Every structure is written in C-alpha cells, then in structure tokens.
mmCIF file of C-alpha atoms in Angstrom:
data_model
loop_
_atom_site.group_PDB
_atom_site.id
_atom_site.type_symbol
_atom_site.label_atom_id
_atom_site.label_comp_id
_atom_site.label_asym_id
_atom_site.label_seq_id
_atom_site.Cartn_x
_atom_site.Cartn_y
_atom_site.Cartn_z
ATOM 1 C CA UNK A 286 -21.682 -67.001 212.743
ATOM 2 C CA UNK A 287 -24.428 -68.695 210.798
ATOM 3 C CA UNK A 288 -22.253 -71.212 208.954
ATOM 4 C CA UNK A 289 -23.099 -74.867 209.409
ATOM 5 C CA UNK A 290 -21.199 -76.825 212.002
ATOM 6 C CA UNK A 291 -18.208 -78.580 210.575
ATOM 7 C CA UNK A 292 -16.573 -81.605 212.185
ATOM 8 C CA UNK A 293 -12.970 -82.557 211.533
ATOM 9 C CA UNK A 294 -11.293 -85.739 212.719
ATOM 10 C CA UNK A 295 -7.581 -85.641 213.550
ATOM 11 C CA UNK A 296 -5.218 -88.562 213.941
ATOM 12 C CA UNK A 297 -1.497 -88.755 214.703
ATOM 13 C CA UNK A 298 0.953 -91.358 213.406
ATOM 14 C CA UNK A 299 4.685 -91.841 213.766
ATOM 15 C CA UNK A 300 7.570 -93.051 211.665
ATOM 16 C CA UNK A 301 11.344 -92.973 212.023
ATOM 17 C CA UNK A 302 13.494 -92.373 208.958
ATOM 18 C CA UNK A 303 16.773 -90.950 207.770
ATOM 19 C CA UNK A 304 17.382 -88.287 205.160
ATOM 20 C CA UNK A 305 20.074 -86.109 203.718
ATOM 21 C CA UNK A 306 19.455 -82.624 202.373
ATOM 22 C CA UNK A 307 21.482 -82.245 199.209
ATOM 23 C CA UNK A 308 20.705 -80.692 195.831
ATOM 24 C CA UNK A 309 22.415 -81.852 192.643
ATOM 25 C CA UNK A 310 21.882 -78.336 191.296
ATOM 26 C CA UNK A 311 24.163 -76.797 193.899
ATOM 27 C CA UNK A 312 27.957 -76.984 194.291
ATOM 28 C CA UNK A 313 29.401 -78.849 197.319
ATOM 29 C CA UNK A 314 30.127 -75.477 198.950
ATOM 30 C CA UNK A 315 26.617 -74.198 198.330
ATOM 31 C CA UNK A 316 25.081 -77.457 199.589
ATOM 32 C CA UNK A 317 27.128 -77.139 202.726
ATOM 33 C CA UNK A 318 26.202 -73.488 203.164
ATOM 34 C CA UNK A 319 22.448 -74.011 202.537
ATOM 35 C CA UNK A 320 21.876 -77.280 204.366
ATOM 36 C CA UNK A 321 24.623 -77.172 207.024
ATOM 37 C CA UNK A 322 24.717 -80.320 209.184
ATOM 38 C CA UNK A 323 21.820 -81.772 207.183
ATOM 39 C CA UNK A 324 24.162 -82.121 204.206
ATOM 40 C CA UNK A 325 26.280 -84.790 205.959
ATOM 41 C CA UNK A 326 26.772 -87.381 203.173
ATOM 42 C CA UNK A 327 25.812 -90.294 205.435
ATOM 43 C CA UNK A 328 22.497 -88.725 206.386
ATOM 44 C CA UNK A 329 20.798 -88.501 209.777
ATOM 45 C CA UNK A 330 17.356 -89.388 211.130
ATOM 46 C CA UNK A 331 14.266 -88.158 212.916
ATOM 47 C CA UNK A 332 11.216 -89.483 214.709
ATOM 48 C CA UNK A 333 8.545 -87.928 212.543
ATOM 49 C CA UNK A 334 4.958 -87.342 213.674
ATOM 50 C CA UNK A 335 2.269 -87.084 211.001
ATOM 51 C CA UNK A 336 -1.036 -85.436 211.930
ATOM 52 C CA UNK A 337 -3.858 -86.008 209.445
ATOM 53 C CA UNK A 338 -7.141 -84.053 209.490
ATOM 54 C CA UNK A 339 -10.173 -85.283 207.553
ATOM 55 C CA UNK A 340 -13.710 -83.941 207.289
ATOM 56 C CA UNK A 341 -17.043 -85.252 206.077
ATOM 57 C CA UNK A 342 -20.513 -86.165 207.207
ATOM 58 C CA UNK A 343 -20.781 -87.932 210.536
ATOM 59 C CA UNK A 344 -22.610 -91.182 209.761
ATOM 60 C CA UNK A 345 -25.573 -91.350 212.166
ATOM 61 C CA UNK A 346 -25.296 -95.153 212.364
ATOM 62 C CA UNK A 347 -21.686 -95.111 213.551
ATOM 63 C CA UNK A 348 -21.122 -91.566 214.858
ATOM 64 C CA UNK A 349 -18.003 -91.436 212.714
ATOM 65 C CA UNK A 350 -16.664 -89.429 209.777
ATOM 66 C CA UNK A 351 -14.539 -92.405 208.794
ATOM 67 C CA UNK A 352 -13.911 -95.704 210.484
ATOM 68 C CA UNK A 353 -10.524 -95.462 212.200
ATOM 69 C CA UNK A 354 -9.639 -98.959 211.045
ATOM 70 C CA UNK A 355 -10.008 -97.797 207.423
ATOM 71 C CA UNK A 356 -8.107 -94.544 208.008
ATOM 72 C CA UNK A 357 -5.314 -96.252 209.949
ATOM 73 C CA UNK A 358 -5.013 -98.985 207.312
ATOM 74 C CA UNK A 359 -4.837 -96.453 204.486
ATOM 75 C CA UNK A 360 -2.195 -94.292 206.192
ATOM 76 C CA UNK A 361 -0.224 -97.364 207.217
ATOM 77 C CA UNK A 362 -0.182 -98.680 203.645
ATOM 78 C CA UNK A 363 0.437 -95.369 201.838
ATOM 79 C CA UNK A 364 2.824 -93.643 204.250
ATOM 80 C CA UNK A 365 4.006 -95.500 207.334
ATOM 81 C CA UNK A 366 4.992 -98.772 205.708
ATOM 82 C CA UNK A 367 6.948 -97.116 202.840
ATOM 83 C CA UNK A 368 8.596 -94.474 205.106
ATOM 84 C CA UNK A 369 9.220 -96.140 208.478
ATOM 85 C CA UNK A 370 12.805 -97.227 209.129
ATOM 86 C CA UNK A 371 13.780 -96.188 205.632
ATOM 87 C CA UNK A 372 16.205 -93.787 204.046
ATOM 88 C CA UNK A 373 13.846 -91.265 202.469
ATOM 89 C CA UNK A 374 16.454 -90.378 199.813
ATOM 90 C CA UNK A 375 17.110 -93.968 198.769
ATOM 91 C CA UNK A 376 13.901 -95.857 199.515
ATOM 92 C CA UNK A 377 11.173 -93.402 198.473
ATOM 93 C CA UNK A 378 11.296 -92.894 194.704
ATOM 94 C CA UNK A 379 10.087 -89.280 194.660
ATOM 95 C CA UNK A 380 12.974 -88.198 196.895
ATOM 96 C CA UNK A 381 15.580 -89.406 194.428
ATOM 97 C CA UNK A 382 14.602 -86.311 192.423
ATOM 98 C CA UNK A 383 13.430 -83.991 195.174
ATOM 99 C CA UNK A 384 15.184 -82.909 198.371
ATOM 100 C CA UNK A 385 13.460 -84.630 201.322
ATOM 101 C CA UNK A 386 12.999 -81.506 203.410
ATOM 102 C CA UNK A 387 10.057 -81.822 205.745
ATOM 103 C CA UNK A 388 8.209 -79.295 203.544
ATOM 104 C CA UNK A 389 8.511 -81.775 200.662
ATOM 105 C CA UNK A 390 7.759 -84.771 202.921
ATOM 106 C CA UNK A 391 4.571 -82.994 204.048
ATOM 107 C CA UNK A 392 3.465 -82.329 200.440
ATOM 108 C CA UNK A 393 4.273 -85.910 199.419
ATOM 109 C CA UNK A 394 2.215 -87.324 202.304
ATOM 110 C CA UNK A 395 -0.687 -85.061 201.294
ATOM 111 C CA UNK A 396 -0.483 -86.365 197.700
ATOM 112 C CA UNK A 397 -0.460 -89.965 198.935
ATOM 113 C CA UNK A 398 -3.518 -89.453 201.157
ATOM 114 C CA UNK A 399 -5.686 -87.050 199.162
ATOM 115 C CA UNK A 400 -7.670 -89.850 197.537
ATOM 116 C CA UNK A 401 -8.695 -91.482 200.826
ATOM 117 C CA UNK A 402 -12.178 -92.642 199.789
ATOM 118 C CA UNK A 403 -14.155 -92.292 203.038
ATOM 119 C CA UNK A 404 -13.484 -88.623 203.888
ATOM 120 C CA UNK A 405 -12.014 -85.382 202.596
ATOM 121 C CA UNK A 406 -8.375 -84.738 203.449
ATOM 122 C CA UNK A 407 -8.232 -81.287 205.076
ATOM 123 C CA UNK A 408 -4.553 -81.014 205.897
ATOM 124 C CA UNK A 409 -1.348 -82.804 206.786
ATOM 125 C CA UNK A 410 0.951 -81.616 209.538
ATOM 126 C CA UNK A 411 4.397 -83.161 209.952
ATOM 127 C CA UNK A 412 6.600 -82.694 213.012
ATOM 128 C CA UNK A 413 10.224 -83.340 212.140
ATOM 129 C CA UNK A 414 11.184 -82.875 215.780
ATOM 130 C CA UNK A 415 9.230 -81.589 218.751
ATOM 131 C CA UNK A 416 10.322 -78.089 217.716
ATOM 132 C CA UNK A 417 9.723 -78.036 213.940
ATOM 133 C CA UNK A 418 6.429 -78.670 212.213
ATOM 134 C CA UNK A 419 5.062 -78.117 208.725
ATOM 135 C CA UNK A 420 1.502 -78.058 207.395
ATOM 136 C CA UNK A 421 0.088 -78.468 203.913
ATOM 137 C CA UNK A 422 -3.581 -78.229 202.958
ATOM 138 C CA UNK A 423 -3.384 -78.620 199.186
ATOM 139 C CA UNK A 424 -2.965 -75.959 196.543
ATOM 140 C CA UNK A 425 -4.533 -72.590 197.228
ATOM 141 C CA UNK A 426 -7.452 -71.992 194.902
ATOM 142 C CA UNK B 1232 -10.064 -55.246 213.729
ATOM 143 C CA UNK B 1233 -7.611 -56.856 216.123
ATOM 144 C CA UNK B 1234 -9.217 -60.273 216.388
ATOM 145 C CA UNK B 1235 -7.590 -62.375 219.084
ATOM 146 C CA UNK B 1236 -8.116 -66.114 219.642
ATOM 147 C CA UNK B 1237 -8.027 -67.292 223.226
ATOM 148 C CA UNK B 1238 -7.794 -70.987 224.080
ATOM 149 C CA UNK B 1239 -8.496 -72.639 227.399
ATOM 150 C CA UNK B 1240 -7.765 -76.320 228.001
ATOM 151 C CA UNK B 1241 -9.494 -78.642 230.458
ATOM 152 C CA UNK B 1242 -9.222 -82.356 231.115
ATOM 153 C CA UNK B 1243 -11.795 -84.869 232.224
ATOM 154 C CA UNK B 1244 -11.960 -88.643 232.513
ATOM 155 C CA UNK B 1245 -14.959 -90.678 231.460
ATOM 156 C CA UNK B 1246 -16.038 -94.075 230.222
ATOM 157 C CA UNK B 1247 -18.060 -94.988 227.161
ATOM 158 C CA UNK B 1248 -18.846 -97.716 224.680
ATOM 159 C CA UNK B 1249 -19.892 -97.756 221.040
ATOM 160 C CA UNK B 1250 -23.028 -99.713 220.257
ATOM 161 C CA UNK B 1251 -25.834 -99.149 217.781
ATOM 162 C CA UNK B 1252 -28.960 -101.113 218.827
ATOM 163 C CA UNK B 1253 -30.233 -100.960 215.217
ATOM 164 C CA UNK B 1254 -27.341 -103.195 214.133
ATOM 165 C CA UNK B 1255 -26.774 -106.882 214.824
ATOM 166 C CA UNK B 1256 -24.277 -108.022 217.449
ATOM 167 C CA UNK B 1257 -21.925 -109.139 214.665
ATOM 168 C CA UNK B 1258 -22.136 -105.806 212.844
ATOM 169 C CA UNK B 1259 -21.529 -103.901 216.069
ATOM 170 C CA UNK B 1260 -18.454 -106.036 216.685
ATOM 171 C CA UNK B 1261 -17.193 -105.595 213.138
ATOM 172 C CA UNK B 1262 -17.682 -101.814 212.996
ATOM 173 C CA UNK B 1263 -16.733 -100.824 216.535
ATOM 174 C CA UNK B 1264 -14.256 -103.564 217.445
ATOM 175 C CA UNK B 1265 -12.866 -103.258 220.973
ATOM 176 C CA UNK B 1266 -14.979 -100.125 221.563
ATOM 177 C CA UNK B 1267 -18.069 -102.382 221.530
ATOM 178 C CA UNK B 1268 -17.168 -104.065 224.849
ATOM 179 C CA UNK B 1269 -20.523 -103.955 226.712
ATOM 180 C CA UNK B 1270 -18.929 -102.942 230.012
ATOM 181 C CA UNK B 1271 -17.315 -99.900 228.435
ATOM 182 C CA UNK B 1272 -13.812 -98.488 228.700
ATOM 183 C CA UNK B 1273 -12.431 -95.046 229.491
ATOM 184 C CA UNK B 1274 -10.233 -92.175 228.384
ATOM 185 C CA UNK B 1275 -8.545 -89.094 229.745
ATOM 186 C CA UNK B 1276 -10.092 -86.477 227.510
ATOM 187 C CA UNK B 1277 -8.519 -83.092 226.850
ATOM 188 C CA UNK B 1278 -10.705 -80.276 225.576
ATOM 189 C CA UNK B 1279 -9.379 -77.089 223.995
ATOM 190 C CA UNK B 1280 -11.929 -74.301 223.676
ATOM 191 C CA UNK B 1281 -11.073 -71.306 221.495
ATOM 192 C CA UNK B 1282 -12.972 -68.028 221.749
ATOM 193 C CA UNK B 1283 -12.474 -65.253 219.186
ATOM 194 C CA UNK B 1284 -12.948 -61.585 219.866
ATOM 195 C CA UNK B 1285 -11.453 -58.135 220.105
ATOM 196 C CA UNK B 1286 -9.934 -57.247 223.458
ATOM 197 C CA UNK B 1287 -12.153 -54.907 225.447
ATOM 198 C CA UNK B 1288 -10.339 -51.519 225.511
ATOM 199 C CA UNK B 1289 -11.055 -51.149 229.214
ATOM 200 C CA UNK B 1290 -9.893 -54.564 230.468
ATOM 201 C CA UNK B 1291 -7.647 -55.732 227.616
ATOM 202 C CA UNK B 1292 -9.529 -59.054 227.641
ATOM 203 C CA UNK B 1293 -11.532 -60.929 225.002
ATOM 204 C CA UNK B 1294 -13.495 -62.377 227.886
ATOM 205 C CA UNK B 1295 -12.753 -62.918 231.527
ATOM 206 C CA UNK B 1296 -10.896 -66.247 231.802
ATOM 207 C CA UNK B 1297 -12.477 -66.789 235.217
ATOM 208 C CA UNK B 1298 -15.858 -66.710 233.558
ATOM 209 C CA UNK B 1299 -14.796 -69.121 230.797
ATOM 210 C CA UNK B 1300 -13.362 -71.417 233.467
ATOM 211 C CA UNK B 1301 -16.687 -71.398 235.313
ATOM 212 C CA UNK B 1302 -18.658 -72.080 232.127
ATOM 213 C CA UNK B 1303 -16.399 -75.045 231.316
ATOM 214 C CA UNK B 1304 -16.636 -76.344 234.883
ATOM 215 C CA UNK B 1305 -20.433 -76.113 234.903
ATOM 216 C CA UNK B 1306 -21.200 -77.238 231.358
ATOM 217 C CA UNK B 1307 -18.511 -79.837 230.743
ATOM 218 C CA UNK B 1308 -16.624 -80.985 233.844
ATOM 219 C CA UNK B 1309 -19.672 -81.389 236.079
ATOM 220 C CA UNK B 1310 -21.587 -83.080 233.282
ATOM 221 C CA UNK B 1311 -18.907 -85.443 231.979
ATOM 222 C CA UNK B 1312 -16.036 -85.896 234.427
ATOM 223 C CA UNK B 1313 -15.981 -89.359 235.995
ATOM 224 C CA UNK B 1314 -19.215 -90.293 234.227
ATOM 225 C CA UNK B 1315 -20.294 -93.090 231.931
ATOM 226 C CA UNK B 1316 -21.052 -90.964 228.884
ATOM 227 C CA UNK B 1317 -23.655 -93.285 227.315
ATOM 228 C CA UNK B 1318 -25.817 -93.471 230.430
ATOM 229 C CA UNK B 1319 -25.188 -90.307 232.409
ATOM 230 C CA UNK B 1320 -25.006 -87.473 229.896
ATOM 231 C CA UNK B 1321 -28.488 -86.569 228.666
ATOM 232 C CA UNK B 1322 -27.184 -84.773 225.567
ATOM 233 C CA UNK B 1323 -25.535 -88.009 224.398
ATOM 234 C CA UNK B 1324 -28.594 -90.228 224.872
ATOM 235 C CA UNK B 1325 -29.234 -92.119 221.667
ATOM 236 C CA UNK B 1326 -25.898 -90.966 220.227
ATOM 237 C CA UNK B 1327 -22.743 -92.974 219.850
ATOM 238 C CA UNK B 1328 -20.248 -91.054 221.993
ATOM 239 C CA UNK B 1329 -17.503 -90.840 219.388
ATOM 240 C CA UNK B 1330 -15.103 -87.921 219.401
ATOM 241 C CA UNK B 1331 -17.003 -86.449 216.430
ATOM 242 C CA UNK B 1332 -20.384 -86.529 218.197
ATOM 243 C CA UNK B 1333 -18.944 -85.316 221.486
ATOM 244 C CA UNK B 1334 -17.259 -82.339 219.797
ATOM 245 C CA UNK B 1335 -20.649 -81.334 218.355
ATOM 246 C CA UNK B 1336 -22.474 -81.821 221.672
ATOM 247 C CA UNK B 1337 -19.811 -79.777 223.489
ATOM 248 C CA UNK B 1338 -20.082 -77.033 220.859
ATOM 249 C CA UNK B 1339 -23.855 -76.901 221.319
ATOM 250 C CA UNK B 1340 -23.504 -76.732 225.111
ATOM 251 C CA UNK B 1341 -20.937 -73.929 225.040
ATOM 252 C CA UNK B 1342 -21.946 -71.687 222.163
ATOM 253 C CA UNK B 1343 -25.065 -70.199 223.833
ATOM 254 C CA UNK B 1344 -23.175 -69.610 227.101
ATOM 255 C CA UNK B 1345 -20.387 -67.476 225.669
ATOM 256 C CA UNK B 1346 -21.521 -63.873 225.428
ATOM 257 C CA UNK B 1347 -18.232 -62.009 225.231
ATOM 258 C CA UNK B 1348 -16.399 -62.843 222.029
ATOM 259 C CA UNK B 1349 -17.766 -65.859 220.188
ATOM 260 C CA UNK B 1350 -16.998 -69.538 220.354
ATOM 261 C CA UNK B 1351 -14.581 -70.198 217.502
ATOM 262 C CA UNK B 1352 -13.513 -73.819 217.838
ATOM 263 C CA UNK B 1353 -13.577 -76.798 220.152
ATOM 264 C CA UNK B 1354 -10.994 -79.544 219.849
ATOM 265 C CA UNK B 1355 -11.554 -82.689 221.885
ATOM 266 C CA UNK B 1356 -8.725 -85.194 222.333
ATOM 267 C CA UNK B 1357 -9.817 -88.720 223.220
ATOM 268 C CA UNK B 1358 -6.173 -89.777 223.328
ATOM 269 C CA UNK B 1359 -3.079 -87.724 222.419
ATOM 270 C CA UNK B 1360 -3.313 -89.310 218.933
ATOM 271 C CA UNK B 1361 -7.020 -88.893 218.215
ATOM 272 C CA UNK B 1362 -9.124 -85.741 218.237
ATOM 273 C CA UNK B 1363 -12.160 -84.114 216.667
ATOM 274 C CA UNK B 1364 -12.761 -80.435 216.029
ATOM 275 C CA UNK B 1365 -16.018 -78.559 215.652
ATOM 276 C CA UNK B 1366 -16.375 -75.044 214.243
ATOM 277 C CA UNK B 1367 -18.691 -73.073 212.015
ATOM 278 C CA UNK B 1368 -18.021 -73.495 208.323
ATOM 279 C CA UNK B 1369 -16.178 -70.555 206.891
ATOM 280 C CA UNK B 1370 -14.839 -69.504 210.282
ATOM 281 C CA UNK B 1371 -11.627 -71.524 210.191
ATOM 282 C CA UNK B 1372 -8.277 -69.882 209.955
ATOM 283 C CA UNK B 1373 -5.446 -71.534 208.058
#
C-alpha cells in the first residue's frame, strides 16, 4: 500500500514472418508427433505482435520515461527489421540452432532489447496469433 | 486469502499537445515532433482500472461495480471527456499530458475514492499501440 508509484510504458509493434518447428534431436516421426502441422517442411507464417513494457523515471522536462522515437528506432533496428518478412529459421542466426517457437522468439526479443539505454525493460509479450501469447520478463532471481 | 482483481474499462476522447515553455521552439519541435503542434490533436483513450480485494461474503463482490462506474464517471469522464487536457484539466496544469503523466494523475484521482478493495493498477491506452500503467511498487503480479 505504501510502495512508491511506479510508471510503466507499453508499446506494441508488428512483424510478419515464417517459421518451421523442427528439432534435429528428434526423429521425423517424433517431430511430426510433437509439432504437428507446424513441422511442415516448407514452413508457415504468422502476423506477430510484440508488446514491450519499459519502466524508469518520468523526466519532468518531457513527461516521458523514454522518447518514443528512441524506443521505436531501437525496436525497429533490433527486432522488426531483422524479423519482418523473414524466415525465422533461415534468416535469424539464433534460430538455426534453436527451434523458433514463440516461447523462444519471446526470449530472443527480450535479449535483443534488454540493453535499451533510456529505460529498464520490464517484459516482452509476443502474440503469435490473436489467440496465443507468451510473456518473458527475464530470469527469475 | 482469496484476492480477486476486478477490472473496469472506460473510454474517453480528448485533445492535447506537448510543449515545455522552458525549452526553445526548436527543442520542443525536436523532442515532441508532431505532438508539438500548437493547435493540439486528439485521441480516443481507453482506461482500464483494476481494483484488488477479497469478495465480501455477504454480496460476493470486491466492490459494487455501480459504485466504481460512478467514481470513474465523476472523476475521469466528466473531467477529461471531450476536453483539451492542457487547458481544461486542473490536475494537468503545468504538466505535459503524456500517457505516463496522465496515468499518475488518474491514479491520484482514483486511489482516495476507492474504499472497498484497493486500487491495484490503472492502464491508460492513448492508442491501441501505446499505453502507460501506474501501480504501487511491489504490488504488481507477474
């Protein structure tokens, strides 16, 4: 009740990309059983929504935690540009080794944004479709 | 304790502009961009207000939604709906009416009015893609 007031700024972005869920460690039958339709060798795509939450002091001169131009530019450069209209498996290096489930996409986006200089990254939420979403807020301490 | 979180959403439309008189015209333009247009511009705001509490054993309610609706109507809608936020909302005088500042002002308006349960969080959407939240540190759930 007596904690200080905390302000968090949230922003949503979008990208469209394809992926295929397939693990080299599993047999073709197991891949098919585990990933179902998502194991289709040609891949498939989604319109992803990325919701970023950042916190920090609200600058009295600007009324802002972070200037949106800076935040948008950072997210655009680190996430949207490398992911949008790409094959996550082929075009994003980390997903050559790791299955691009939306859990892993969410963690990867968090890693790419956690050093945003103007504010503290609180969490990343990724909607794979309107019905599935995933959140990551860094490692539990 | 069976803590329950109840959220009520309202919408209001208002105009605003971002301008800091302590800064030069060029700096205002650089920092605030289009939001610095002196005639202002507007948004359809959406406000989500979350109250936490244990349901009253007699009524099964954290608080009476009718009462919350009236508080929101009186404190927020009547104060902000179809207003120019910079000039017509006393609590925002001297403040830049960003989402961050408005979330704090809304928190401060609502917290003392809610007597059943306690105000847990306000989330104010300026557009569907931009929002600010205000809550007390340490109170947030995952």
